[in-house]
Amino acid sequence: MTQTLPTVDAEAAAALIAPTTPPGRRRRSGGGTAKRVLVAVWLPIVLLALWWVLSASSTSPFFPPLSKILGEWWDQWIVGDAKGQLVSSLRNLVFGYLAGSLIGATFGTLLWRFAAARRVTNPIIYFLYVLPAPALLPAMIALFGIGEMRQIALISFGAIWPTLLNTLDGMRGIDQVKFDAAKAMRLSPTRTLFSLVLPAAAPQMAAGLRASLQVSIILMVVTEMVAAREGIGYFILQAQTVFAVTKMWTGILTLVIIGMVANFLFVAIERRALAWYHRSRAPGNS
Amino acid sequence: MTNATVTSASAGPSTGRTLPAGTPVLDVEHLRKIYNEGKPHAKMAIDDVSFSVDKGEFVCIVGPSGAGKTTLLRCISGLAQASSGRLAFEGTPLTSVPDQLGLVFQDYGRSLYHWFTNAKNVGLPLAARGVPKAERARRVSEVLAEVGLPHVEQQYPWELSGGMQQRVAIARALSYHPDLLLMDEPFASVDAQTRFDLEDLILKVRRDLGITVVLVTHDIDEAIYLSDRIVVLSGSPSKVREVVDVPLGQDRDQVATRASDEFLELRRHLLDLVMPHGA
Ligand SMILES: Nc1ncnc2c1ncn2[C@@H]1O[C@H](COP(=O)(O)OP(=O)(O)OP(=O)(O)O)[C@@H](O)[C@H]1O
Ligand SMILES: [Mg+2]
């Protein structure tokens, strides 16, 4: 019982400095893959079943039966030409997220390396970090027009900060003894970066990258809802303005699927890349 | 190719030079170290320390906790800058960590890279020295066998016991056949039995490879058991209180050596040196 207290404190403390905590929650319950999948999906399945049952006889124009939504979803997104919206959204998401997290990780590393630059830029970074990204939409429209460049730019802008701050924080937390060891082994600066700095900071960088992904998905929708001509957000808004409520719901359903798939992919890659980290923290390895 | 034929005693990949006879491996003259020098919270950790270590010698540095032993080791390894004094490694003044120096830190849990396998950890200094991959793998398993850890290459440090992890750290420092091995209280955080095993391991390694060893400890018995000479430090800020010769010969045995009259006589003398008097 008491053992959980320090962890909670440490996580709370970490949350103060960094927007997110490292992915340290012990997930591995020792069961097989089937069991893990079951644990992950039982709640969504129960909720979907509930939605299906409760909405089955619904006559409310705002909450059509789920069966109707699913039928319409098939017609729109699989058969119909809403696919184009999906492609456009995903393209913005992928480019925006990749650019943003790359910039975040690079500048996080540079700011860690150059303390003077860190001190000088600290107020600006804090300002940009607390600034809600959607507030920049009008400025972005002025800068990039209303094409997809503006959307990608805003997504990357929002994606930068969680990755940057977590990269910086993760690198600052590396034990000095590990750097002494690097010097004792005569590792070159490049080798120190790839053999020590990046792997040591990787768990917290992953936490930042995950938060950046969440922000990117939110910004993807937001940018498509203001002065846009395509995308899922645009699709939802259009459907709503012409009172095509079922159609609107299919857009929301697509967003849910994108969010789930993106998260699933992220976790799968992270588990593979940071296998050492998850295994060293598994029960039995204190 | 030629590297493989060089004997292990001097098998460093790049040292072609031979030292003039009589040059000490390590020479420390009037070393002083002040942390935060010139600031109001300046702290003198080392006042005045001089000693030298000859090739093939085993020298222990003993001193009470907080005496500045880690600081001294950081200075003589080139990790930290001395405030004043002269430091020379194999005749050349120290500027950074020399190529032919191996370091084992006080805490293996903090010095090993837990994201790499044991093989990768041990091979890291070799990779930094440009040793090709196949040669690297051969030398890694060789040195792991030397420290009594065969078949742990594919495991991670955190999958091993504390004593085994310290062996990995020792193997990492030995992998490139350094001339001098510096160790900072390497056995402080293992149990008594493992400690005896590791002490004997270091004596064996030293015999096998013919390297020079400087080991820091606060344990007087350990210092006598291991060394040819003991540098006794005073409390903080440290000075050399006395340099004690240990004429116990090359072959040592945990039971017999520790029970011998010479051992007990040295022990009494050293305790007399480090115990506070008139308190
Ligand atoms: N980075 C530092 N900055 C300021 N003071 C330091 C620093 N490192 C050590 N000191 C001080 O120098 C003194 C000697 O420390 P050191 O770690 O060298 O002792 P030690 O003999 O290794 O102790 P132990 O046996 O506990 O390991 C201590 O009083 C310590 O407070
Ligand atoms: Mg110490």
XYZ file of C-alpha atoms and ligand atoms in Angstrom:
597
model
C 0.000 0.000 0.000
C 2.609 2.485 1.082
C 4.792 1.597 -1.857
C 2.530 3.431 -4.269
C 2.946 6.733 -2.458
C 6.434 7.691 -3.675
C 5.479 6.911 -7.261
C 2.452 9.147 -7.048
C 4.580 11.918 -5.569
C 7.250 11.517 -8.199
C 4.671 11.641 -10.954
C 3.031 14.687 -9.459
C 6.404 16.366 -9.202
C 7.221 15.451 -12.783
C 3.887 16.875 -13.899
C 4.902 20.210 -12.420
C 7.984 20.510 -14.586
C 6.748 18.664 -17.634
C 3.360 18.577 -19.243
C 3.244 14.796 -19.104
C 4.773 12.001 -17.087
C 6.904 9.232 -18.599
C 4.986 6.156 -19.673
C 5.878 4.328 -16.519
C 2.545 2.883 -15.509
C 2.885 -0.806 -15.068
C 0.654 -2.264 -17.678
C 2.036 -5.711 -18.179
C -0.194 -8.030 -16.188
C 1.732 -11.146 -17.125
C -1.047 -12.541 -19.341
C -0.811 -13.421 -23.010
C -1.556 -11.183 -25.956
C -5.195 -12.272 -26.051
C -5.688 -11.206 -22.471
C -4.034 -7.856 -23.112
C -6.221 -7.178 -26.119
C -9.295 -8.132 -24.112
C -8.337 -5.784 -21.293
C -7.858 -2.964 -23.803
C -11.093 -3.355 -25.746
C -13.756 -4.487 -23.293
C -14.868 -0.984 -22.322
C -15.237 0.397 -25.880
C -17.191 -2.735 -26.824
C -19.544 -2.415 -23.847
C -20.088 1.281 -24.587
C -20.766 0.629 -28.271
C -23.242 -2.118 -27.345
C -24.954 0.260 -24.911
C -25.108 2.962 -27.597
C -26.534 0.477 -30.058
C -29.256 -0.749 -27.641
C -30.229 2.623 -26.218
C -30.377 4.383 -29.592
C -32.086 1.535 -31.433
C -35.584 3.018 -31.147
C -34.475 6.654 -30.988
C -36.571 9.143 -32.949
C -34.628 12.200 -31.831
C -33.219 14.006 -34.871
C -29.960 14.648 -32.975
C -29.318 11.076 -31.881
C -30.123 8.676 -34.726
C -29.854 4.924 -34.081
C -26.299 3.631 -34.220
C -27.301 1.101 -36.836
C -28.304 3.979 -39.096
C -25.057 5.835 -38.425
C -22.986 2.755 -39.240
C -24.906 2.200 -42.480
C -24.451 5.806 -43.467
C -20.771 5.623 -42.439
C -20.247 2.732 -44.834
C -21.943 4.646 -47.652
C -20.012 7.859 -47.019
C -16.502 6.734 -46.042
C -16.076 3.349 -47.692
C -18.245 3.527 -50.781
C -18.797 7.272 -51.161
C -16.341 10.061 -51.781
C -15.794 11.280 -48.207
C -12.575 9.276 -48.572
C -11.009 12.359 -50.105
C -11.640 14.265 -46.875
C -9.988 11.459 -44.940
C -6.914 11.512 -47.153
C -6.573 15.269 -46.837
C -6.930 15.139 -43.034
C -4.446 12.312 -42.629
C -1.916 14.027 -44.865
C -2.085 17.186 -42.748
C -1.873 15.170 -39.559
C 1.131 13.119 -40.643
C 3.147 16.027 -42.051
C 2.207 18.390 -39.243
C 2.962 15.893 -36.503
C 6.241 14.703 -37.996
C 7.491 18.239 -38.605
C 6.407 19.450 -35.171
C 7.874 16.588 -33.193
C 11.105 16.674 -35.185
C 11.470 20.399 -34.518
C 10.563 19.838 -30.873
C 13.103 17.054 -30.360
C 15.845 18.940 -32.218
C 15.371 22.214 -30.391
C 14.878 20.439 -27.084
C 18.273 18.800 -27.581
C 19.910 22.068 -28.633
C 18.472 23.941 -25.668
C 19.715 21.202 -23.354
C 23.173 21.388 -24.887
C 23.467 25.164 -24.852
C 22.511 26.476 -21.436
C 22.950 30.103 -22.504
C 20.435 29.675 -25.323
C 18.090 28.038 -22.839
C 18.234 30.984 -20.457
C 17.693 33.496 -23.246
C 14.786 31.671 -24.884
C 13.106 30.462 -21.704
C 10.497 33.294 -21.481
C 9.641 32.994 -25.192
C 9.205 29.253 -24.992
C 7.024 29.569 -21.941
C 4.936 32.210 -23.717
C 4.486 30.067 -26.812
C 3.775 26.984 -24.714
C 0.926 28.549 -22.749
C -0.510 30.249 -25.838
C -3.507 28.209 -27.091
C -2.529 27.263 -30.630
C -6.000 27.885 -32.193
C -5.644 31.556 -31.233
C -2.992 31.760 -33.920
C -5.422 30.668 -36.656
C -6.173 34.169 -37.955
C -2.475 35.016 -38.050
C -1.762 31.730 -39.817
C -4.458 32.468 -42.393
C -2.813 35.831 -43.057
C 0.567 34.133 -43.357
C -0.200 30.999 -45.335
C -3.594 31.718 -46.914
C -6.273 29.066 -46.478
C -4.561 26.105 -48.081
C -3.211 22.992 -46.423
C 0.122 24.738 -45.683
C -1.634 26.774 -43.035
C -3.172 23.638 -41.536
C 0.102 21.748 -41.478
C 1.874 24.771 -39.999
C -0.611 25.084 -37.152
C -0.510 21.366 -36.378
C 3.283 21.389 -36.228
C 3.267 24.515 -34.103
C 1.092 22.831 -31.493
C 3.024 19.557 -31.707
C 6.375 21.220 -30.988
C 5.907 22.111 -27.328
C 5.108 18.849 -25.515
C 7.995 17.126 -27.331
C 10.394 20.024 -26.830
C 9.751 20.411 -23.117
C 9.853 16.687 -22.424
C 13.048 16.255 -24.448
C 14.717 19.070 -22.539
C 13.481 17.801 -19.201
C 14.426 14.187 -19.920
C 17.945 15.180 -20.928
C 18.444 17.421 -17.921
C 17.537 14.520 -15.669
C 20.405 12.296 -16.821
C 22.781 11.275 -14.022
C 26.141 13.090 -14.132
C 27.908 9.791 -13.390
C 26.742 8.526 -16.788
C 28.522 11.453 -18.439
C 31.639 10.738 -16.383
C 31.447 7.164 -17.648
C 31.156 8.442 -21.218
C 34.284 10.554 -20.759
C 36.119 7.673 -19.116
C 35.304 5.494 -22.142
C 36.368 8.369 -24.397
C 33.109 8.468 -26.328
C 33.012 11.172 -29.005
C 30.294 13.850 -28.746
C 28.258 12.135 -31.485
C 28.576 8.761 -29.832
C 27.655 10.297 -26.478
C 24.520 11.725 -28.078
C 23.397 8.433 -29.609
C 24.656 6.038 -26.918
C 23.801 8.049 -23.846
C 21.740 11.219 -24.204
C 19.014 10.040 -26.573
C 18.459 6.566 -25.051
C 18.496 7.941 -21.501
C 15.949 10.620 -22.351
C 13.904 8.348 -24.632
C 11.183 7.331 -22.138
C 10.313 10.921 -21.376
C 10.682 11.948 -25.021
C 8.143 9.236 -25.854
C 5.730 10.724 -23.331
C 6.179 14.092 -25.022
C 5.713 12.622 -28.489
C 2.491 11.008 -27.370
C 1.143 14.267 -25.981
C 2.167 15.961 -29.240
C 0.169 13.356 -31.166
C -2.929 14.136 -29.119
C -2.487 17.874 -29.707
C -1.956 17.251 -33.425
C -5.236 15.374 -33.786
C -7.129 18.119 -31.982
C -5.529 20.830 -34.125
C -6.195 18.825 -37.286
C -9.939 19.067 -36.615
C -9.825 22.661 -35.405
C -7.993 23.930 -38.493
C -10.489 22.162 -40.729
C -13.392 23.894 -39.047
C -12.193 27.445 -39.710
C -11.905 28.801 -43.264
C -11.183 25.364 -44.750
C -12.415 23.621 -47.884
C -11.653 20.018 -47.063
C -11.010 17.545 -44.287
C -13.042 15.665 -41.741
C -13.659 18.766 -39.625
C -14.964 20.551 -42.712
C -17.164 17.515 -43.471
C -18.665 17.536 -39.962
C -19.321 21.262 -40.052
C -20.907 21.072 -43.514
C -23.179 18.200 -42.488
C -24.236 20.076 -39.381
C -25.095 23.290 -41.254
C -27.435 21.394 -43.584
C -28.908 19.389 -40.679
C -27.596 16.097 -42.051
C -27.205 14.817 -38.500
C -26.500 11.191 -39.344
C -23.849 12.278 -41.804
C -22.309 14.482 -39.122
C -22.133 11.521 -36.752
C -20.261 9.470 -39.356
C -17.566 12.180 -39.382
C -17.254 12.024 -35.605
C -17.053 8.240 -35.790
C -14.204 8.538 -38.305
C -12.349 10.864 -35.928
C -12.715 8.347 -33.117
C -11.279 5.643 -35.355
C -8.351 7.864 -36.393
C -7.611 8.693 -32.769
C -7.695 5.062 -31.736
C -5.584 3.806 -34.618
C -3.013 6.583 -34.157
C -2.728 5.815 -30.466
C -2.505 2.103 -31.069
C 0.257 2.567 -33.633
C 2.134 4.886 -31.305
C 2.007 2.462 -28.400
C 3.023 -0.453 -30.617
C 6.080 1.398 -31.927
C 6.984 2.746 -28.499
C 6.780 -0.700 -26.886
C 9.136 -2.026 -29.508
C 11.593 0.857 -29.443
C 11.704 1.100 -25.645
C 11.510 -2.624 -24.945
C 14.464 -2.351 -22.540
C 12.642 0.288 -20.546
C 9.376 -1.585 -20.225
C 11.089 -4.851 -19.460
C 13.335 -3.314 -16.794
C 10.259 -1.901 -15.102
C 8.117 -4.998 -15.342
C 7.184 -6.661 -12.030
C 10.107 -8.745 -10.821
C 12.644 -6.165 -11.975
C 12.625 -3.407 -9.433
C 46.115 -8.331 -37.602
C 49.246 -7.251 -35.792
C 47.140 -6.254 -32.821
C 46.141 -9.836 -32.177
C 49.730 -10.921 -31.722
C 50.644 -8.265 -29.160
C 50.707 -9.645 -25.630
C 47.855 -8.688 -23.396
C 50.031 -6.698 -21.011
C 50.380 -3.872 -23.494
C 47.744 -4.708 -26.058
C 46.308 -1.234 -26.295
C 45.178 -0.656 -29.856
C 47.221 2.495 -30.352
C 50.129 2.601 -27.894
C 53.256 2.050 -29.832
C 55.437 4.092 -27.506
C 57.488 2.668 -24.685
C 58.059 4.648 -21.523
C 61.534 5.459 -20.330
C 62.386 3.115 -17.486
C 61.435 4.457 -14.088
C 58.671 6.758 -15.300
C 55.779 6.380 -12.861
C 52.406 5.498 -14.401
C 50.825 8.155 -12.255
C 52.494 11.112 -10.599
C 50.590 13.441 -8.268
C 52.356 16.464 -6.811
C 50.803 18.898 -4.338
C 47.326 18.405 -5.673
C 44.728 20.800 -4.332
C 41.065 20.947 -5.249
C 38.705 23.692 -4.220
C 35.086 23.456 -5.358
C 33.466 26.733 -6.432
C 36.776 28.504 -6.175
C 36.489 32.252 -5.647
C 32.840 32.077 -4.681
C 31.498 32.636 -1.159
C 30.571 28.956 -0.792
C 34.004 27.736 -1.882
C 34.856 24.358 -0.388
C 38.314 22.861 -0.161
C 37.995 19.122 -0.702
C 41.695 18.306 -1.127
C 44.405 20.359 0.553
C 47.741 18.827 -0.419
C 48.158 15.334 -1.815
C 51.313 13.900 -3.374
C 52.118 10.321 -4.305
C 53.190 8.320 -7.307
C 52.334 4.903 -8.661
C 54.857 2.717 -10.482
C 54.089 0.306 -13.272
C 52.553 -2.923 -12.020
C 51.870 -1.601 -8.537
C 48.613 -1.994 -6.621
C 48.003 1.142 -4.564
C 45.047 1.710 -2.259
C 43.893 5.106 -1.083
C 42.087 5.019 2.253
C 40.353 7.844 4.011
C 37.217 8.476 6.032
C 33.882 9.197 4.347
C 33.800 12.694 2.892
C 37.599 12.945 2.915
C 37.588 13.768 -0.786
C 38.438 10.333 -2.169
C 36.019 10.536 -5.086
C 37.214 14.068 -5.764
C 40.815 12.860 -5.778
C 39.958 10.086 -8.220
C 38.067 12.473 -10.483
C 41.128 14.737 -10.547
C 43.701 12.043 -11.229
C 41.521 10.519 -13.962
C 41.205 13.836 -15.740
C 37.432 14.094 -15.176
C 37.800 17.124 -12.925
C 40.168 20.050 -13.074
C 42.613 20.393 -10.175
C 42.869 23.835 -8.571
C 46.631 23.592 -8.290
C 49.402 21.027 -8.333
C 50.896 18.815 -10.999
C 49.388 15.647 -12.426
C 51.104 13.375 -14.910
C 49.981 10.122 -16.507
C 52.858 8.104 -17.972
C 54.966 11.250 -18.010
C 52.469 13.507 -19.815
C 50.441 16.178 -18.017
C 46.745 15.376 -17.674
C 44.263 17.356 -19.703
C 41.432 14.883 -20.297
C 40.872 11.202 -19.503
C 43.876 9.364 -21.006
C 43.307 6.670 -23.599
C 45.080 4.075 -21.486
C 43.080 4.579 -18.313
C 40.161 2.464 -17.106
C 37.654 3.741 -14.539
C 35.277 1.814 -12.290
C 32.801 3.986 -10.429
C 31.495 3.771 -6.892
C 27.971 2.894 -8.018
C 27.555 0.433 -10.894
C 23.813 1.138 -10.979
C 24.580 4.680 -12.057
C 27.542 4.104 -14.362
C 26.263 1.241 -16.551
C 24.010 2.077 -19.488
C 20.890 0.063 -18.759
C 19.457 0.516 -22.277
C 22.281 -1.591 -23.709
C 22.995 -5.280 -23.260
C 26.057 -6.277 -21.252
C 27.937 -6.999 -24.484
C 27.115 -3.532 -25.843
C 28.118 -1.904 -22.552
C 31.466 -3.672 -22.482
C 32.039 -3.068 -26.192
C 31.300 0.662 -26.038
C 34.859 1.843 -25.272
C 36.108 -0.492 -27.996
C 33.661 0.975 -30.502
C 34.836 4.450 -29.488
C 38.387 3.333 -30.272
C 37.397 2.156 -33.728
C 37.779 -1.591 -33.093
C 35.927 -3.456 -35.879
C 32.754 -5.312 -34.979
C 33.962 -8.907 -35.194
C 37.112 -8.149 -33.212
C 34.947 -6.301 -30.714
C 32.671 -9.280 -30.130
C 35.678 -11.523 -29.597
C 37.252 -9.197 -27.063
C 33.970 -8.618 -25.252
C 33.437 -12.322 -24.600
C 37.097 -12.679 -23.695
C 36.997 -9.955 -21.064
C 33.609 -11.098 -19.716
C 35.090 -14.562 -19.255
C 38.076 -12.953 -17.529
C 35.787 -11.412 -14.889
C 33.931 -14.711 -14.492
C 30.792 -13.815 -16.412
C 30.478 -16.060 -19.448
C 27.125 -16.131 -21.270
C 25.677 -12.804 -20.131
C 26.301 -10.974 -23.416
C 22.682 -10.888 -24.483
C 21.295 -9.972 -21.074
C 20.813 -6.486 -19.692
C 22.668 -5.195 -16.618
C 19.438 -4.988 -14.601
C 18.903 -8.693 -15.151
C 22.033 -9.439 -13.095
C 22.797 -9.325 -9.363
C 24.694 -6.374 -7.900
C 27.979 -8.250 -7.764
C 27.581 -9.360 -11.365
C 26.786 -5.811 -12.481
C 29.994 -4.572 -10.871
C 31.831 -7.313 -12.763
C 30.316 -5.962 -15.983
C 31.529 -2.483 -15.029
C 35.007 -3.889 -14.384
C 34.935 -5.740 -17.706
C 33.957 -2.499 -19.447
C 36.980 -0.729 -17.951
C 39.273 -3.633 -18.869
C 37.981 -4.245 -22.396
C 40.560 -1.950 -24.012
C 43.457 -3.225 -21.861
C 44.255 0.020 -20.045
C 47.661 0.503 -18.429
C 46.058 1.855 -15.278
C 42.795 0.814 -13.642
C 41.245 3.350 -11.258
C 38.485 2.165 -8.969
C 36.315 4.195 -6.606
C 35.061 2.057 -3.708
C 34.067 -0.616 -6.212
C 32.904 -3.119 -3.613
C 31.093 -0.782 -1.240
C 27.590 -1.847 -2.208
C 27.848 -5.645 -2.338
C 27.566 -8.231 0.434
C 30.604 -9.582 2.304
C 30.929 -12.860 0.384
C 30.666 -11.129 -3.013
C 33.157 -8.590 -1.773
C 35.754 -11.295 -1.061
C 35.114 -12.818 -4.480
C 35.536 -9.472 -6.234
C 38.713 -8.671 -4.293
C 40.226 -11.945 -5.441
C 38.954 -11.264 -8.952
C 40.826 -7.962 -9.076
C 44.027 -9.621 -7.839
C 43.653 -12.294 -10.519
C 42.943 -9.738 -13.258
C 45.953 -7.750 -12.197
C 48.146 -10.863 -12.339
C 46.703 -11.988 -15.700
C 46.917 -8.636 -17.449
C 49.848 -7.104 -15.594
C 48.056 -3.812 -15.132
C 48.593 -1.106 -12.529
C 45.704 -0.583 -10.117
C 44.704 2.331 -7.903
C 41.748 1.554 -5.677
C 39.940 3.889 -3.312
C 38.309 2.432 -0.221
C 37.372 3.320 3.331
C 37.949 -0.283 4.459
C 41.400 -0.717 6.013
C 41.333 -4.529 5.866
C 40.495 -4.452 2.188
C 43.315 -1.984 1.538
C 45.878 -4.178 3.285
C 44.641 -7.358 1.634
C 44.846 -5.907 -1.881
C 47.702 -3.473 -2.064
C 51.454 -3.115 -2.281
C 51.216 0.376 -0.859
C 48.557 2.343 0.992
C 48.121 6.106 0.824
C 46.384 7.160 4.042
C 44.397 10.388 3.781
C 43.346 12.630 6.635
C 39.767 13.856 7.014
C 38.445 16.724 4.905
C 40.225 18.680 3.434
C 42.524 15.781 2.818
C 46.282 15.598 3.111
C 48.455 12.528 2.893
C 48.927 11.330 6.458
C 51.332 8.526 5.603
C 52.229 6.153 2.801
C 52.422 2.614 4.206
C 54.247 -0.243 2.463
C 52.504 -3.615 2.504
C 55.164 -6.339 2.187
C 52.739 -9.277 1.974
C 53.997 -10.666 -1.316
C 52.121 -11.502 -4.500
C 50.052 -14.481 -3.397
C 47.263 -13.667 -1.015
C 44.548 -15.729 0.517
C 41.402 -14.426 2.164
C 41.769 -16.636 5.240
C 45.529 -17.099 5.679
C 46.645 -13.579 4.714
C 44.096 -11.878 6.900
C 45.141 -14.009 9.872
C 48.886 -13.509 9.434
C 50.927 -11.541 11.962
C 52.146 -9.055 9.357
C 48.542 -8.326 8.390
C 47.496 -7.746 11.982
C 50.533 -5.586 12.648
C 49.728 -3.401 9.601
C 46.117 -3.270 10.656
C 47.045 -1.987 14.113
C 49.308 0.644 12.613
C 46.683 1.860 10.143
C 43.910 1.964 12.723
C 46.206 4.008 14.892
C 46.651 6.419 11.971
C 42.976 6.915 11.112
C 41.487 6.840 14.612
C 40.995 10.297 16.111
C 43.418 10.806 18.971
C 42.773 12.333 22.350
C 39.039 12.514 21.736
N 30.483 18.892 -7.035
C 30.793 19.327 -5.794
N 30.608 20.620 -5.459
C 30.919 21.057 -4.215
N 31.412 20.288 -3.241
C 31.613 19.002 -3.502
C 31.319 18.442 -4.789
N 31.616 17.118 -4.769
C 32.080 16.873 -3.532
N 32.078 17.982 -2.779
C 32.544 18.079 -1.382
O 33.863 17.610 -1.309
C 34.049 16.812 -0.161
C 34.617 15.457 -0.549
O 33.652 14.739 -1.302
P 33.960 13.326 -1.929
O 32.736 12.858 -2.642
O 35.194 13.423 -2.734
O 34.215 12.433 -0.640
P 34.493 10.868 -0.526
O 35.730 10.720 0.272
O 34.450 10.240 -1.849
O 33.269 10.384 0.358
P 32.558 8.938 0.378
O 33.481 8.023 1.116
O 31.319 9.202 1.162
O 32.317 8.535 -1.014
C 32.706 16.712 0.526
O 32.722 17.572 1.662
C 31.724 17.208 -0.468
O 30.718 17.938 0.153
Mg 33.239 8.739 -2.794
